[in-house]
Amino acid sequence: LELARPPFAPPTFATVPVNSAELMARGGRSRAHRTSAARRVAQHAENGAVRSGNDLLALKHPIPQVLPSEEEILRAVRSLYADELRPYSRILRKRITEQFGPRGSGGKDCDAARLRIACESLQTLSVEAEEGGEWSALLVDQPPNFIDIYNEVDVYPEEVWAEAEVYFRMLGESGNYALPGGRYASAQALLKSGLPFLRGYSLGQVCHFTQVALSKRKLLGYADGAIVPYARSTSMLKSQCAQQQRPLVGPLALG
């Protein structure tokens, strides 16, 4: 016995009007919102807060976060002054994260565009544009005393370099010889090691010391993007291969 089937009828969908309030509640964006976002981006671009594509995305699509407080920003800036380091935006963000971490201050996720706006709102700071889209936040009531970490002038005694040479040679013979990060993080690690030949030097001076060790003294070098003792560096390996007239093989051959 075959049962009769009802004729198929395609489903119908009702058209429900959605106003701006409902659209926003559902996660959409009204025309007024888009216009407001465009005005906000244009205003910050005129003020110099938009320097890169990341800055533009951060302002067009803001992520809910809590900016560091005035006290937290000033504490970070003053600590960099004590270290004789110019408070460039990238270093200031690192210092805020170091001091306050990912807790409620939002230091870990604070982007440069928002941090610049926060610094410009403080009467105790003067924000200055730097090369490459960078900026720095300077105290208006304290003269600068920063170390130029890129200066090639070697101002350290020979006995300091002699001790450093012994230390980096021993470090290169160990299994864990790579220093963390760039000059800033590497200088921090060297200071935390309590090395006698660096006693009494500020973090800014040790950053400069690291630069001279890289560029002039050839005590340090690079391998796979990390700072390492020169004996473990790509430059040393290339030099050895050239002297022995053999090709450089492996991942370092691409460096």
mmCIF file of C-alpha atoms in Angstrom:
data_model
loop_
_atom_site.group_PDB
_atom_site.id
_atom_site.type_symbol
_atom_site.label_atom_id
_atom_site.label_comp_id
_atom_site.label_asym_id
_atom_site.label_seq_id
_atom_site.Cartn_x
_atom_site.Cartn_y
_atom_site.Cartn_z
ATOM 1 C CA LEU A 1 0.000 0.000 0.000
ATOM 2 C CA GLU A 2 1.565 3.322 -1.013
ATOM 3 C CA LEU A 3 0.785 6.354 1.116
ATOM 4 C CA ALA A 4 0.021 9.587 -0.644
ATOM 5 C CA ARG A 5 2.620 12.280 -0.028
ATOM 6 C CA PRO A 6 1.629 15.899 0.357
ATOM 7 C CA PRO A 7 2.897 18.179 -2.412
ATOM 8 C CA PHE A 8 6.282 19.781 -1.644
ATOM 9 C CA ALA A 9 6.135 23.469 -0.831
ATOM 10 C CA PRO A 10 9.374 25.470 -0.600
ATOM 11 C CA PRO A 11 9.896 27.202 2.755
ATOM 12 C CA THR A 12 9.168 30.889 2.964
ATOM 13 C CA PHE A 13 11.160 33.398 4.982
ATOM 14 C CA ALA A 14 9.650 36.507 6.446
ATOM 15 C CA THR A 15 11.525 39.761 5.931
ATOM 16 C CA VAL A 16 11.984 41.426 9.315
ATOM 17 C CA PRO A 17 13.164 45.053 9.360
ATOM 18 C CA VAL A 18 16.174 45.671 11.620
ATOM 19 C CA ASN A 19 16.881 49.106 13.000
ATOM 20 C CA SER A 20 20.295 50.450 14.021
ATOM 21 C CA ALA A 21 19.887 49.549 17.677
ATOM 22 C CA GLU A 22 19.030 45.940 16.828
ATOM 23 C CA LEU A 23 21.907 45.786 14.361
ATOM 24 C CA MET A 24 24.408 46.930 16.991
ATOM 25 C CA ALA A 25 22.975 44.450 19.503
ATOM 26 C CA ARG A 26 23.571 41.663 16.989
ATOM 27 C CA GLY A 27 27.194 42.673 16.487
ATOM 28 C CA GLY A 28 26.718 44.632 13.254
ATOM 29 C CA ARG A 29 27.902 48.140 12.445
ATOM 30 C CA SER A 30 25.597 51.020 11.640
ATOM 31 C CA ARG A 31 26.444 53.794 9.198
ATOM 32 C CA ALA A 32 26.802 56.183 12.135
ATOM 33 C CA HIS A 33 29.339 53.851 13.730
ATOM 34 C CA ARG A 34 31.380 53.586 10.532
ATOM 35 C CA THR A 35 31.347 57.357 10.127
ATOM 36 C CA SER A 36 32.458 57.799 13.747
ATOM 37 C CA ALA A 37 35.298 55.305 13.269
ATOM 38 C CA ALA A 38 36.452 57.096 10.117
ATOM 39 C CA ARG A 39 36.465 60.447 11.932
ATOM 40 C CA ARG A 40 38.423 58.934 14.821
ATOM 41 C CA VAL A 41 41.082 57.511 12.496
ATOM 42 C CA ALA A 42 41.356 60.797 10.580
ATOM 43 C CA GLN A 43 41.777 62.765 13.799
ATOM 44 C CA HIS A 44 44.535 60.506 15.128
ATOM 45 C CA ALA A 45 46.256 60.466 11.753
ATOM 46 C CA GLU A 46 46.327 64.269 11.801
ATOM 47 C CA ASN A 47 47.809 64.179 15.307
ATOM 48 C CA GLY A 48 50.496 61.725 14.204
ATOM 49 C CA ALA A 49 49.236 58.754 16.218
ATOM 50 C CA VAL A 50 48.756 56.606 13.096
ATOM 51 C CA ARG A 51 52.180 55.571 11.868
ATOM 52 C CA SER A 52 51.647 52.086 10.472
ATOM 53 C CA GLY A 53 49.043 49.625 9.281
ATOM 54 C CA ASN A 54 48.882 48.116 12.764
ATOM 55 C CA ASP A 55 48.104 51.534 14.251
ATOM 56 C CA LEU A 56 45.314 51.980 11.685
ATOM 57 C CA LEU A 57 43.776 48.585 12.461
ATOM 58 C CA ALA A 58 43.982 49.238 16.202
ATOM 59 C CA LEU A 59 42.019 52.461 15.861
ATOM 60 C CA LYS A 60 39.468 51.202 13.307
ATOM 61 C CA HIS A 61 38.824 47.986 15.236
ATOM 62 C CA PRO A 62 39.555 48.767 18.890
ATOM 63 C CA ILE A 63 40.042 45.805 21.221
ATOM 64 C CA PRO A 64 38.588 46.295 24.715
ATOM 65 C CA GLN A 65 41.490 46.794 27.080
ATOM 66 C CA VAL A 66 42.538 48.892 30.042
ATOM 67 C CA LEU A 67 45.375 51.317 29.377
ATOM 68 C CA PRO A 68 48.132 51.719 31.956
ATOM 69 C CA SER A 69 47.332 54.388 34.488
ATOM 70 C CA GLU A 70 49.183 57.704 34.700
ATOM 71 C CA GLU A 71 51.121 56.383 37.687
ATOM 72 C CA GLU A 72 52.131 53.224 35.829
ATOM 73 C CA ILE A 73 53.277 55.112 32.729
ATOM 74 C CA LEU A 74 55.338 57.614 34.733
ATOM 75 C CA ARG A 75 56.903 54.870 36.829
ATOM 76 C CA ALA A 76 57.967 53.033 33.673
ATOM 77 C CA VAL A 77 59.391 56.217 32.098
ATOM 78 C CA ARG A 78 61.317 57.143 35.257
ATOM 79 C CA SER A 79 62.757 53.642 35.511
ATOM 80 C CA LEU A 80 64.102 53.962 31.958
ATOM 81 C CA TYR A 81 65.664 57.310 32.901
ATOM 82 C CA ALA A 82 67.357 55.536 35.841
ATOM 83 C CA ASP A 83 68.659 52.924 33.378
ATOM 84 C CA GLU A 84 69.931 55.709 31.072
ATOM 85 C CA LEU A 85 67.710 54.441 28.256
ATOM 86 C CA ARG A 86 65.672 56.782 26.075
ATOM 87 C CA PRO A 87 61.966 55.872 26.511
ATOM 88 C CA TYR A 88 61.269 54.848 22.923
ATOM 89 C CA SER A 89 57.754 53.499 22.448
ATOM 90 C CA ARG A 90 58.881 49.904 21.892
ATOM 91 C CA ILE A 91 61.034 49.923 25.055
ATOM 92 C CA LEU A 92 58.384 51.729 27.090
ATOM 93 C CA ARG A 93 55.844 49.052 26.197
ATOM 94 C CA LYS A 94 58.306 46.347 27.256
ATOM 95 C CA ARG A 95 59.006 48.111 30.540
ATOM 96 C CA ILE A 96 55.301 48.510 31.333
ATOM 97 C CA THR A 97 54.829 44.783 30.723
ATOM 98 C CA GLU A 98 57.873 43.959 32.870
ATOM 99 C CA GLN A 99 56.655 46.067 35.765
ATOM 100 C CA PHE A 100 52.940 45.311 35.707
ATOM 101 C CA GLY A 101 52.544 42.186 33.567
ATOM 102 C CA PRO A 102 49.287 41.033 32.000
ATOM 103 C CA ARG A 103 47.185 41.945 35.021
ATOM 104 C CA GLY A 104 44.377 44.524 34.951
ATOM 105 C CA SER A 105 46.628 47.347 33.715
ATOM 106 C CA GLY A 106 46.565 45.877 30.199
ATOM 107 C CA GLY A 107 50.274 46.573 29.769
ATOM 108 C CA LYS A 108 50.901 43.365 27.854
ATOM 109 C CA ASP A 109 48.328 44.192 25.170
ATOM 110 C CA CYS A 110 48.781 47.958 25.076
ATOM 111 C CA ASP A 111 49.530 48.973 21.483
ATOM 112 C CA ALA A 112 51.778 51.878 20.577
ATOM 113 C CA ALA A 113 48.989 54.072 19.134
ATOM 114 C CA ARG A 114 46.892 53.996 22.315
ATOM 115 C CA LEU A 115 49.941 54.353 24.537
ATOM 116 C CA ARG A 116 51.027 57.428 22.599
ATOM 117 C CA ILE A 117 47.603 59.023 23.048
ATOM 118 C CA ALA A 118 47.789 58.286 26.779
ATOM 119 C CA CYS A 119 51.296 59.804 27.042
ATOM 120 C CA GLU A 120 50.261 62.914 25.093
ATOM 121 C CA SER A 121 47.451 63.482 27.586
ATOM 122 C CA LEU A 122 49.931 63.808 30.480
ATOM 123 C CA GLN A 123 51.302 67.268 31.221
ATOM 124 C CA THR A 124 54.408 65.707 32.797
ATOM 125 C CA LEU A 125 55.475 64.104 29.501
ATOM 126 C CA SER A 126 56.561 65.449 26.145
ATOM 127 C CA VAL A 127 56.088 63.084 23.220
ATOM 128 C CA GLU A 128 58.636 63.458 20.422
ATOM 129 C CA ALA A 129 58.604 61.810 16.991
ATOM 130 C CA GLU A 130 61.593 59.601 16.173
ATOM 131 C CA GLU A 131 62.914 57.925 13.032
ATOM 132 C CA GLY A 132 61.137 54.955 11.500
ATOM 133 C CA GLY A 133 57.722 55.871 12.915
ATOM 134 C CA GLU A 134 58.982 55.561 16.491
ATOM 135 C CA TRP A 135 58.287 58.096 19.246
ATOM 136 C CA SER A 136 59.631 58.720 22.712
ATOM 137 C CA ALA A 137 58.060 59.992 25.942
ATOM 138 C CA LEU A 138 60.311 62.437 27.816
ATOM 139 C CA LEU A 139 59.897 63.913 31.282
ATOM 140 C CA VAL A 140 59.430 67.681 31.063
ATOM 141 C CA ASP A 141 61.027 68.282 34.475
ATOM 142 C CA GLN A 142 64.160 66.146 34.049
ATOM 143 C CA PRO A 143 67.040 66.633 31.612
ATOM 144 C CA PRO A 144 67.900 63.657 29.387
ATOM 145 C CA ASN A 145 70.859 61.510 30.426
ATOM 146 C CA PHE A 146 70.579 58.700 27.899
ATOM 147 C CA ILE A 147 73.276 56.393 26.574
ATOM 148 C CA ASP A 148 73.486 56.185 22.775
ATOM 149 C CA ILE A 149 73.590 52.406 22.515
ATOM 150 C CA TYR A 150 74.472 52.580 18.799
ATOM 151 C CA ASN A 151 77.580 54.705 19.379
ATOM 152 C CA GLU A 152 80.641 52.851 18.114
ATOM 153 C CA VAL A 153 83.054 54.543 20.543
ATOM 154 C CA ASP A 154 84.619 51.995 22.918
ATOM 155 C CA VAL A 155 84.807 53.570 26.386
ATOM 156 C CA TYR A 156 85.394 50.411 28.446
ATOM 157 C CA PRO A 157 88.730 49.491 30.080
ATOM 158 C CA GLU A 158 90.820 46.698 28.586
ATOM 159 C CA GLU A 159 90.551 44.677 31.793
ATOM 160 C CA VAL A 160 86.773 44.646 31.347
ATOM 161 C CA TRP A 161 87.148 43.281 27.817
ATOM 162 C CA ALA A 162 89.675 40.698 28.976
ATOM 163 C CA GLU A 163 87.232 39.326 31.545
ATOM 164 C CA ALA A 164 84.397 39.504 29.023
ATOM 165 C CA GLU A 165 86.429 37.523 26.492
ATOM 166 C CA VAL A 166 86.985 34.722 29.027
ATOM 167 C CA TYR A 167 83.316 34.682 29.994
ATOM 168 C CA PHE A 168 81.955 34.581 26.425
ATOM 169 C CA ARG A 169 84.446 31.887 25.439
ATOM 170 C CA MET A 170 83.258 29.725 28.347
ATOM 171 C CA LEU A 171 79.638 30.510 27.475
ATOM 172 C CA GLY A 172 80.252 29.382 23.888
ATOM 173 C CA GLU A 173 81.551 26.044 25.164
ATOM 174 C CA SER A 174 78.381 25.437 27.167
ATOM 175 C CA GLY A 175 75.217 23.874 25.830
ATOM 176 C CA ASN A 176 73.052 26.950 26.427
ATOM 177 C CA TYR A 177 75.018 29.797 24.913
ATOM 178 C CA ALA A 178 72.381 31.948 23.141
ATOM 179 C CA LEU A 179 71.416 35.207 24.837
ATOM 180 C CA PRO A 180 67.700 36.065 24.925
ATOM 181 C CA GLY A 181 66.313 38.481 22.359
ATOM 182 C CA GLY A 182 68.118 41.574 21.096
ATOM 183 C CA ARG A 183 70.471 44.008 22.820
ATOM 184 C CA TYR A 184 67.931 45.102 25.430
ATOM 185 C CA ALA A 185 66.986 41.595 26.585
ATOM 186 C CA SER A 186 70.575 40.354 26.301
ATOM 187 C CA ALA A 187 71.853 43.237 28.429
ATOM 188 C CA GLN A 188 69.216 42.475 31.046
ATOM 189 C CA ALA A 189 70.321 38.823 31.134
ATOM 190 C CA LEU A 190 73.989 39.798 31.486
ATOM 191 C CA LEU A 191 73.216 42.143 34.378
ATOM 192 C CA LYS A 192 71.090 39.515 36.124
ATOM 193 C CA SER A 193 74.019 37.084 35.873
ATOM 194 C CA GLY A 194 75.941 39.275 38.327
ATOM 195 C CA LEU A 195 79.111 39.314 36.225
ATOM 196 C CA PRO A 196 81.920 41.087 38.106
ATOM 197 C CA PHE A 197 83.204 42.939 35.021
ATOM 198 C CA LEU A 198 79.785 44.599 34.547
ATOM 199 C CA ARG A 199 79.318 45.615 38.165
ATOM 200 C CA GLY A 200 78.343 49.278 38.531
ATOM 201 C CA TYR A 201 77.156 49.700 34.936
ATOM 202 C CA SER A 202 73.612 50.786 34.132
ATOM 203 C CA LEU A 203 71.352 48.847 31.784
ATOM 204 C CA GLY A 204 71.908 51.504 29.126
ATOM 205 C CA GLN A 205 75.683 51.096 29.445
ATOM 206 C CA VAL A 206 75.417 47.312 29.162
ATOM 207 C CA CYS A 207 73.249 47.720 26.044
ATOM 208 C CA HIS A 208 76.050 49.857 24.579
ATOM 209 C CA PHE A 209 78.656 47.359 25.796
ATOM 210 C CA THR A 210 76.746 44.617 23.954
ATOM 211 C CA GLN A 211 76.687 46.724 20.784
ATOM 212 C CA VAL A 212 80.459 47.283 20.908
ATOM 213 C CA ALA A 213 81.015 43.575 21.627
ATOM 214 C CA LEU A 214 79.013 42.835 18.474
ATOM 215 C CA SER A 215 80.361 45.475 16.105
ATOM 216 C CA LYS A 216 83.974 46.115 17.089
ATOM 217 C CA ARG A 217 85.324 43.582 19.578
ATOM 218 C CA LYS A 218 83.907 40.502 17.831
ATOM 219 C CA LEU A 219 83.128 38.842 21.150
ATOM 220 C CA LEU A 220 79.495 38.386 20.186
ATOM 221 C CA GLY A 221 77.727 37.625 16.924
ATOM 222 C CA TYR A 222 74.461 36.341 15.499
ATOM 223 C CA ALA A 223 73.201 32.849 14.739
ATOM 224 C CA ASP A 224 69.613 32.091 13.734
ATOM 225 C CA GLY A 225 68.627 35.618 14.793
ATOM 226 C CA ALA A 226 69.985 35.247 18.341
ATOM 227 C CA ILE A 227 72.990 36.935 19.950
ATOM 228 C CA VAL A 228 75.640 34.293 20.685
ATOM 229 C CA PRO A 229 79.358 34.146 21.552
ATOM 230 C CA TYR A 230 81.299 34.965 18.403
ATOM 231 C CA ALA A 231 82.790 31.461 18.207
ATOM 232 C CA ARG A 232 79.222 30.174 17.706
ATOM 233 C CA SER A 233 78.147 32.856 15.242
ATOM 234 C CA THR A 234 77.304 32.548 11.568
ATOM 235 C CA SER A 235 80.131 34.977 10.713
ATOM 236 C CA MET A 236 82.705 32.766 12.457
ATOM 237 C CA LEU A 237 81.426 29.654 10.721
ATOM 238 C CA LYS A 238 81.537 31.357 7.324
ATOM 239 C CA SER A 239 85.092 32.515 8.026
ATOM 240 C CA GLN A 240 86.183 28.997 8.959
ATOM 241 C CA CYS A 241 84.579 27.538 5.825
ATOM 242 C CA ALA A 242 86.327 30.143 3.666
ATOM 243 C CA GLN A 243 89.715 29.388 5.226
ATOM 244 C CA GLN A 244 89.218 25.659 4.727
ATOM 245 C CA GLN A 245 87.819 26.228 1.219
ATOM 246 C CA ARG A 246 84.683 24.219 1.897
ATOM 247 C CA PRO A 247 81.061 25.211 1.317
ATOM 248 C CA LEU A 248 78.795 26.332 4.117
ATOM 249 C CA VAL A 249 76.016 23.758 4.489
ATOM 250 C CA GLY A 250 72.887 23.506 6.582
ATOM 251 C CA PRO A 251 70.431 26.228 7.666
ATOM 252 C CA LEU A 252 73.269 28.716 8.238
ATOM 253 C CA ALA A 253 74.078 28.651 4.529
ATOM 254 C CA LEU A 254 70.898 30.639 3.941
ATOM 255 C CA GLY A 255 71.885 33.387 6.398
#
